[in-house]
Tab-separated table of C-alpha atoms and ligand atoms in Angstrom:
chain	number	residue	atom	x	y	z
A	1	UNK	CA	4.534	-8.736	24.818
A	2	UNK	CA	8.204	-8.203	25.604
A	3	UNK	CA	10.590	-6.059	23.604
A	4	UNK	CA	13.071	-8.869	22.949
A	5	UNK	CA	12.175	-9.192	19.288
A	6	UNK	CA	12.251	-5.484	18.382
A	7	UNK	CA	14.911	-4.953	15.699
A	8	UNK	CA	16.789	-2.295	17.646
A	9	UNK	CA	17.502	-4.877	20.343
A	10	UNK	CA	18.444	-7.887	18.199
A	11	UNK	CA	21.614	-8.764	16.411
A	12	UNK	CA	21.587	-10.420	13.000
A	13	UNK	CA	19.533	-9.551	9.937
A	14	UNK	CA	16.373	-7.479	10.298
A	15	UNK	CA	13.422	-9.883	9.955
A	16	UNK	CA	11.022	-8.389	7.409
A	17	UNK	CA	7.440	-9.243	6.498
A	18	UNK	CA	5.805	-7.811	3.379
A	19	UNK	CA	2.079	-6.995	3.273
A	20	UNK	CA	0.674	-6.914	-0.253
A	21	UNK	CA	3.499	-9.281	-1.192
A	22	UNK	CA	1.850	-10.396	-4.430
A	23	UNK	CA	1.343	-6.833	-5.672
A	24	UNK	CA	3.653	-4.899	-7.989
A	25	UNK	CA	5.497	-3.042	-5.235
A	26	UNK	CA	5.274	-5.955	-2.794
A	27	UNK	CA	6.947	-8.303	-5.279
A	28	UNK	CA	9.818	-5.840	-5.797
A	29	UNK	CA	10.211	-5.324	-2.035
A	30	UNK	CA	10.373	-9.086	-1.396
A	31	UNK	CA	13.158	-9.417	-3.984
A	32	UNK	CA	15.086	-6.436	-2.553
A	33	UNK	CA	14.823	-7.747	1.020
A	34	UNK	CA	15.989	-11.207	-0.084
A	35	UNK	CA	18.915	-9.716	-2.018
A	36	UNK	CA	20.223	-7.529	0.831
A	37	UNK	CA	22.727	-9.131	3.198
A	38	UNK	CA	21.385	-7.492	6.360
A	39	UNK	CA	17.664	-8.203	5.894
A	40	UNK	CA	15.750	-11.494	5.924
A	41	UNK	CA	12.318	-12.042	4.357
A	42	UNK	CA	10.286	-13.982	6.929
A	43	UNK	CA	6.693	-13.613	5.684
A	44	UNK	CA	4.671	-12.696	2.593
A	45	UNK	CA	1.117	-11.628	3.477
A	46	UNK	CA	-1.790	-10.843	1.201
A	47	UNK	CA	-5.557	-10.413	1.474
A	48	UNK	CA	-7.018	-12.532	4.266
A	49	UNK	CA	-3.724	-13.307	6.009
A	50	UNK	CA	-3.570	-12.655	9.751
A	51	UNK	CA	-1.233	-9.758	10.652
A	52	UNK	CA	-1.177	-10.800	14.318
A	53	UNK	CA	0.718	-13.960	13.279
A	54	UNK	CA	3.779	-11.741	12.793
A	55	UNK	CA	4.208	-11.187	16.556
A	56	UNK	CA	7.652	-12.452	17.496
A	57	UNK	CA	8.319	-13.493	13.874
A	58	UNK	CA	9.033	-10.183	12.126
A	59	UNK	CA	10.827	-7.058	13.353
A	60	UNK	CA	9.569	-4.829	10.531
A	61	UNK	CA	6.611	-5.110	8.152
A	62	UNK	CA	6.492	-3.239	4.848
A	63	UNK	CA	2.954	-2.377	3.696
A	64	UNK	CA	2.264	-1.795	-0.013
A	65	UNK	CA	-1.413	-2.741	-0.090
A	66	UNK	CA	-4.462	-0.561	-0.791
A	67	UNK	CA	-5.669	2.671	0.844
A	68	UNK	CA	-8.725	0.920	2.305
A	69	UNK	CA	-6.577	-1.660	4.179
A	70	UNK	CA	-3.378	0.082	5.154
A	71	UNK	CA	-4.436	1.874	8.351
A	72	UNK	CA	-5.995	-1.281	9.853
A	73	UNK	CA	-2.809	-3.171	8.960
A	74	UNK	CA	-0.688	-0.601	10.782
A	75	UNK	CA	-2.791	-0.773	13.965
A	76	UNK	CA	-2.588	-4.600	13.877
A	77	UNK	CA	1.199	-4.418	13.392
A	78	UNK	CA	1.572	-2.106	16.381
A	79	UNK	CA	-0.477	-4.517	18.492
A	80	UNK	CA	1.811	-7.338	17.280
A	81	UNK	CA	4.943	-5.380	18.307
A	82	UNK	CA	6.158	-5.029	14.703
A	83	UNK	CA	7.552	-1.747	13.302
A	84	UNK	CA	5.449	-0.665	10.258
A	85	UNK	CA	7.029	0.843	7.115
A	86	UNK	CA	4.202	2.062	4.894
A	87	UNK	CA	4.327	3.029	1.239
A	88	UNK	CA	0.610	2.724	0.512
A	89	UNK	CA	-0.937	6.072	-0.372
A	90	UNK	CA	-4.205	7.621	0.810
A	91	UNK	CA	-3.243	8.660	4.344
A	92	UNK	CA	-4.908	11.788	5.722
A	93	UNK	CA	-4.260	13.825	8.860
A	94	UNK	CA	-6.853	11.958	10.948
A	95	UNK	CA	-5.374	8.532	10.125
A	96	UNK	CA	-1.873	9.814	10.899
A	97	UNK	CA	-3.090	11.183	14.249
A	98	UNK	CA	-4.734	7.857	15.162
A	99	UNK	CA	-1.499	5.938	14.513
A	100	UNK	CA	0.567	8.484	16.438
A	101	UNK	CA	-1.811	8.164	19.391
A	102	UNK	CA	-1.742	4.325	19.190
A	103	UNK	CA	2.076	4.283	19.303
A	104	UNK	CA	2.090	6.561	22.347
A	105	UNK	CA	-0.558	4.480	24.083
A	106	UNK	CA	1.320	1.254	23.233
A	107	UNK	CA	4.330	2.615	25.097
A	108	UNK	CA	6.891	0.028	23.879
A	109	UNK	CA	8.913	2.523	21.848
A	110	UNK	CA	7.915	1.118	18.470
A	111	UNK	CA	8.798	3.153	15.406
A	112	UNK	CA	6.626	3.578	12.308
A	113	UNK	CA	7.125	5.321	8.989
A	114	UNK	CA	4.491	6.455	6.502
A	115	UNK	CA	6.229	7.662	3.339
A	116	UNK	CA	4.373	8.898	0.261
A	117	UNK	CA	7.509	8.378	-1.837
A	118	UNK	CA	10.531	6.130	-1.308
A	119	UNK	CA	12.463	7.380	-4.363
A	120	UNK	CA	15.495	9.228	-3.019
A	121	UNK	CA	15.421	11.641	-5.985
A	122	UNK	CA	11.849	12.645	-5.130
A	123	UNK	CA	12.564	13.030	-1.420
A	124	UNK	CA	15.629	15.165	-2.131
A	125	UNK	CA	13.741	17.259	-4.717
A	126	UNK	CA	11.122	18.011	-2.082
A	127	UNK	CA	13.787	18.969	0.459
A	128	UNK	CA	15.660	21.197	-2.019
A	129	UNK	CA	12.395	22.851	-3.088
A	130	UNK	CA	11.508	23.679	0.520
A	131	UNK	CA	15.006	25.138	1.038
A	132	UNK	CA	14.755	27.272	-2.114
A	133	UNK	CA	11.129	28.378	-1.667
A	134	UNK	CA	11.900	31.335	0.605
A	135	UNK	CA	14.141	32.923	-2.009
A	136	UNK	CA	11.664	33.098	-4.885
A	137	UNK	CA	8.503	35.165	-5.436
A	138	UNK	CA	6.646	32.399	-7.273
A	139	UNK	CA	6.479	28.646	-6.876
A	140	UNK	CA	4.264	26.111	-8.637
A	141	UNK	CA	4.351	22.315	-8.926
A	142	UNK	CA	3.688	20.163	-11.980
A	143	UNK	CA	3.341	16.447	-11.292
A	144	UNK	CA	3.210	14.031	-14.218
A	145	UNK	CA	2.127	10.367	-14.010
A	146	UNK	CA	0.896	7.367	-16.005
A	147	UNK	CA	-2.852	7.487	-16.783
A	148	UNK	CA	-3.695	4.505	-14.502
A	149	UNK	CA	-3.113	6.574	-11.366
A	150	UNK	CA	-6.402	7.039	-9.470
A	151	UNK	CA	-5.596	10.017	-7.221
A	152	UNK	CA	-4.672	13.598	-8.092
A	153	UNK	CA	-2.628	15.460	-7.106
A	154	UNK	CA	-0.113	12.746	-6.160
A	155	UNK	CA	0.727	12.224	-2.488
A	156	UNK	CA	4.260	13.365	-3.245
A	157	UNK	CA	3.048	16.618	-4.805
A	158	UNK	CA	0.791	17.242	-1.790
A	159	UNK	CA	3.701	16.597	0.576
A	160	UNK	CA	5.960	18.880	-1.498
A	161	UNK	CA	3.404	21.698	-1.538
A	162	UNK	CA	2.897	21.447	2.223
A	163	UNK	CA	6.656	21.583	2.866
A	164	UNK	CA	6.967	24.610	0.566
A	165	UNK	CA	4.046	26.359	2.288
A	166	UNK	CA	5.643	25.798	5.710
A	167	UNK	CA	8.927	27.242	4.438
A	168	UNK	CA	7.146	30.323	3.023
A	169	UNK	CA	5.175	31.173	6.150
A	170	UNK	CA	5.061	34.945	6.606
A	171	UNK	CA	5.956	35.656	2.968
A	172	UNK	CA	3.587	37.502	0.612
A	173	UNK	CA	1.474	35.350	-1.712
A	174	UNK	CA	2.994	34.621	-5.132
A	175	UNK	CA	2.011	37.229	-7.729
A	176	UNK	CA	-0.964	36.212	-9.881
A	177	UNK	CA	-3.165	38.705	-11.725
A	178	UNK	CA	-5.692	36.074	-12.872
A	179	UNK	CA	-9.216	37.475	-12.540
A	180	UNK	CA	-11.119	34.968	-14.649
A	181	UNK	CA	-10.413	31.593	-16.191
A	182	UNK	CA	-11.689	28.080	-16.674
A	183	UNK	CA	-11.960	25.980	-13.526
A	184	UNK	CA	-8.742	24.020	-13.022
A	185	UNK	CA	-6.666	26.166	-15.355
A	186	UNK	CA	-4.518	27.388	-12.462
A	187	UNK	CA	-4.305	23.913	-10.898
A	188	UNK	CA	-5.373	22.896	-7.394
A	189	UNK	CA	-4.272	25.044	-4.464
A	190	UNK	CA	-2.530	22.939	-1.777
A	191	UNK	CA	-1.820	25.176	1.212
A	192	UNK	CA	-1.784	28.072	-1.271
A	193	UNK	CA	0.688	26.406	-3.683
A	194	UNK	CA	-0.718	25.693	-7.201
A	195	UNK	CA	-0.311	22.022	-8.173
A	196	UNK	CA	-0.940	20.889	-11.756
A	197	UNK	CA	-1.497	17.177	-12.499
A	198	UNK	CA	-0.704	15.683	-15.920
A	199	UNK	CA	-1.817	12.113	-16.818
A	200	UNK	CA	-0.105	10.886	-19.961
A	201	UNK	CA	0.428	7.463	-21.528
A	202	UNK	CA	4.108	6.556	-21.437
A	203	UNK	CA	4.939	8.432	-18.238
A	204	UNK	CA	5.793	6.724	-14.932
A	205	UNK	CA	6.189	9.201	-12.002
A	206	UNK	CA	7.679	12.667	-12.420
A	207	UNK	CA	7.553	16.022	-10.629
A	208	UNK	CA	8.772	19.523	-11.399
A	209	UNK	CA	8.951	22.367	-8.920
A	210	UNK	CA	9.143	25.719	-10.718
A	211	UNK	CA	10.524	28.670	-8.748
A	212	UNK	CA	10.523	32.147	-10.288
A	213	UNK	CA	12.015	35.559	-9.613
A	214	UNK	CA	12.306	38.585	-11.899
A	215	UNK	CA	14.695	37.502	-14.645
A	216	UNK	CA	15.504	34.011	-13.305
A	217	UNK	CA	13.991	30.585	-12.808
A	218	UNK	CA	15.008	27.487	-10.890
A	219	UNK	CA	13.505	24.153	-11.948
A	220	UNK	CA	13.892	21.112	-9.722
A	221	UNK	CA	12.839	17.896	-11.465
A	222	UNK	CA	12.665	14.283	-10.340
A	223	UNK	CA	11.895	11.244	-12.514
A	224	UNK	CA	11.154	7.681	-11.397
A	225	UNK	CA	11.444	5.403	-14.420
A	226	UNK	CA	10.772	2.051	-12.722
A	227	UNK	CA	9.960	0.443	-9.367
A	228	UNK	CA	13.614	-0.276	-8.638
A	229	UNK	CA	13.937	3.455	-7.837
A	230	UNK	CA	11.978	2.880	-4.611
A	231	UNK	CA	14.040	-0.015	-3.226
A	232	UNK	CA	17.061	1.845	-1.747
A	233	UNK	CA	14.625	4.054	0.182
A	234	UNK	CA	12.543	1.082	1.372
A	235	UNK	CA	15.678	-0.729	2.610
A	236	UNK	CA	16.899	2.439	4.335
A	237	UNK	CA	13.542	2.657	6.115
A	238	UNK	CA	13.598	-1.037	7.090
A	239	UNK	CA	17.055	-0.593	8.640
A	240	UNK	CA	16.137	2.653	10.444
A	241	UNK	CA	12.540	2.333	11.666
A	242	UNK	CA	13.439	0.292	14.753
A	243	UNK	CA	15.714	3.057	16.018
A	244	UNK	CA	13.163	5.918	15.653
A	245	UNK	CA	10.351	5.600	18.216
A	246	UNK	CA	6.993	7.135	17.304
A	247	UNK	CA	5.522	7.974	13.925
A	248	UNK	CA	7.631	9.556	11.190
A	249	UNK	CA	6.006	10.909	8.033
A	250	UNK	CA	8.121	11.098	4.896
A	251	UNK	CA	11.451	9.373	4.253
A	252	UNK	CA	13.221	12.721	4.724
A	253	UNK	CA	12.729	12.164	8.468
A	254	UNK	CA	15.329	9.356	8.207
A	255	UNK	CA	17.846	11.226	6.028
A	256	UNK	CA	20.526	13.414	7.580
A	257	UNK	CA	19.554	16.498	5.581
A	258	UNK	CA	20.106	19.175	8.228
B	301	LIG	P1	-0.955	-3.521	-6.376
B	301	LIG	O1	-0.108	-4.150	-7.437
B	301	LIG	O2	-2.432	-3.431	-6.586
B	301	LIG	O3	-0.653	-4.326	-5.018
B	301	LIG	C1	-1.421	-4.229	-3.852
B	301	LIG	C2	-1.425	-5.628	-3.237
B	301	LIG	O4	-1.968	-5.559	-1.917
B	301	LIG	C3	-2.269	-6.621	-4.036
B	301	LIG	O5	-1.546	-7.837	-4.156
B	301	LIG	C4	-3.505	-6.790	-3.142
B	301	LIG	O6	-4.104	-8.057	-3.293
B	301	LIG	C5	-2.882	-6.647	-1.762
B	301	LIG	N1	-3.837	-6.339	-0.714
B	301	LIG	C6	-5.031	-5.709	-0.794
B	301	LIG	N2	-5.602	-5.617	0.437
B	301	LIG	C7	-4.750	-6.207	1.300
B	301	LIG	C8	-4.788	-6.482	2.687
B	301	LIG	N3	-5.837	-6.110	3.459
B	301	LIG	N4	-3.745	-7.112	3.282
B	301	LIG	C9	-2.697	-7.492	2.531
B	301	LIG	N5	-2.610	-7.307	1.185
B	301	LIG	C10	-3.632	-6.678	0.588
B	301	LIG	O7	-0.471	-2.040	-6.065
B	301	LIG	P2	1.020	-1.439	-6.120
B	301	LIG	O8	1.279	-0.821	-7.435
B	301	LIG	O9	1.983	-2.448	-5.608
B	301	LIG	O10	0.873	-0.231	-5.094
B	301	LIG	C11	0.518	-0.461	-3.745
B	301	LIG	C12	0.395	0.883	-3.022
B	301	LIG	O11	1.684	1.497	-2.951
B	301	LIG	C13	-0.511	1.913	-3.718
B	301	LIG	O12	-1.200	2.651	-2.738
B	301	LIG	C14	0.484	2.802	-4.456
B	301	LIG	O13	-0.017	4.119	-4.674
B	301	LIG	C15	1.611	2.822	-3.446
B	301	LIG	N6	2.931	3.166	-3.970
B	301	LIG	C16	3.734	3.896	-3.127
B	301	LIG	C17	5.039	4.187	-3.498
B	301	LIG	C18	5.926	4.933	-2.544
B	301	LIG	O14	7.086	5.210	-2.878
B	301	LIG	N7	5.456	5.245	-1.338
B	301	LIG	C19	5.527	3.756	-4.739
B	301	LIG	C20	4.676	3.027	-5.565
B	301	LIG	C21	3.381	2.717	-5.170
B	301	LIG	P3	-5.320	-8.223	-4.360
B	301	LIG	O15	-4.767	-7.903	-5.702
B	301	LIG	O16	-5.699	-9.684	-4.185
B	301	LIG	O17	-6.411	-7.283	-3.924
């Protein structure tokens, strides 16, 4: 396999394949790629389609499939010399490590992105929360979603809590005098940060980060009302992934946030 077809080395539109093209997100991504002037939709793949057929055909492949399929798709894309952009949830540290190792072993300088949330408002909320977290005694997260969501807490809330915990390293634990209570009443602890999950008919995808000090509170809130909110972030990733060798986790890695 040569590098001639990698997007960072070609001129013209970025050639994009979509995996899970018939799904809700996949359908929206296909439309966004077709509508953008600098991207070209070259393949729609679904269950049973052969990812290796994308070698030399696509520069970037966007995966919005299912947690049970996404890691295998990414390894097949790397073997095919295609940069993966992944929105499918369910990635854990071991899967991330395997992809990182595969990219290093491959040695062709491919880039890959795994992003739990492509909504710019959510990515920025997470970044702002991590920046603010050192200046407040208390921080808790409330994530709110539609009742069809199968995982809790959301991948975005997990990612937010981990970023906050990293920012607060060396700080005392948040004050909490709770000695007894019903299980779950104080949420789930993610790296020491309480995360509360609400599932409510009528909601889409929302997150609040509550930061408290004596006499003051900062609330950072993000709301995704529809799938269109993810498309600017997906297109940004499609345009950028070929220029960032190795595995990036979270869209914030591609934003110039300082
Ligand atoms: P969906 O409507 O169920 O779409 C998934 C699609 O993938 C279906 O068409 C499915 O086909 C197909 N598929 C399943 N296995 C596949 C395989 N091995 N190869 C190729 N295609 C395969 O789900 P969705 O709402 O679009 O969400 C997809 C994923 O994206 C979920 O994990 C969701 O949590 C995540 N998501 C992420 C973000 C973000 O910003 N990162 C935003 C929204 C959603 P069948 O129906 O025939 O099985």
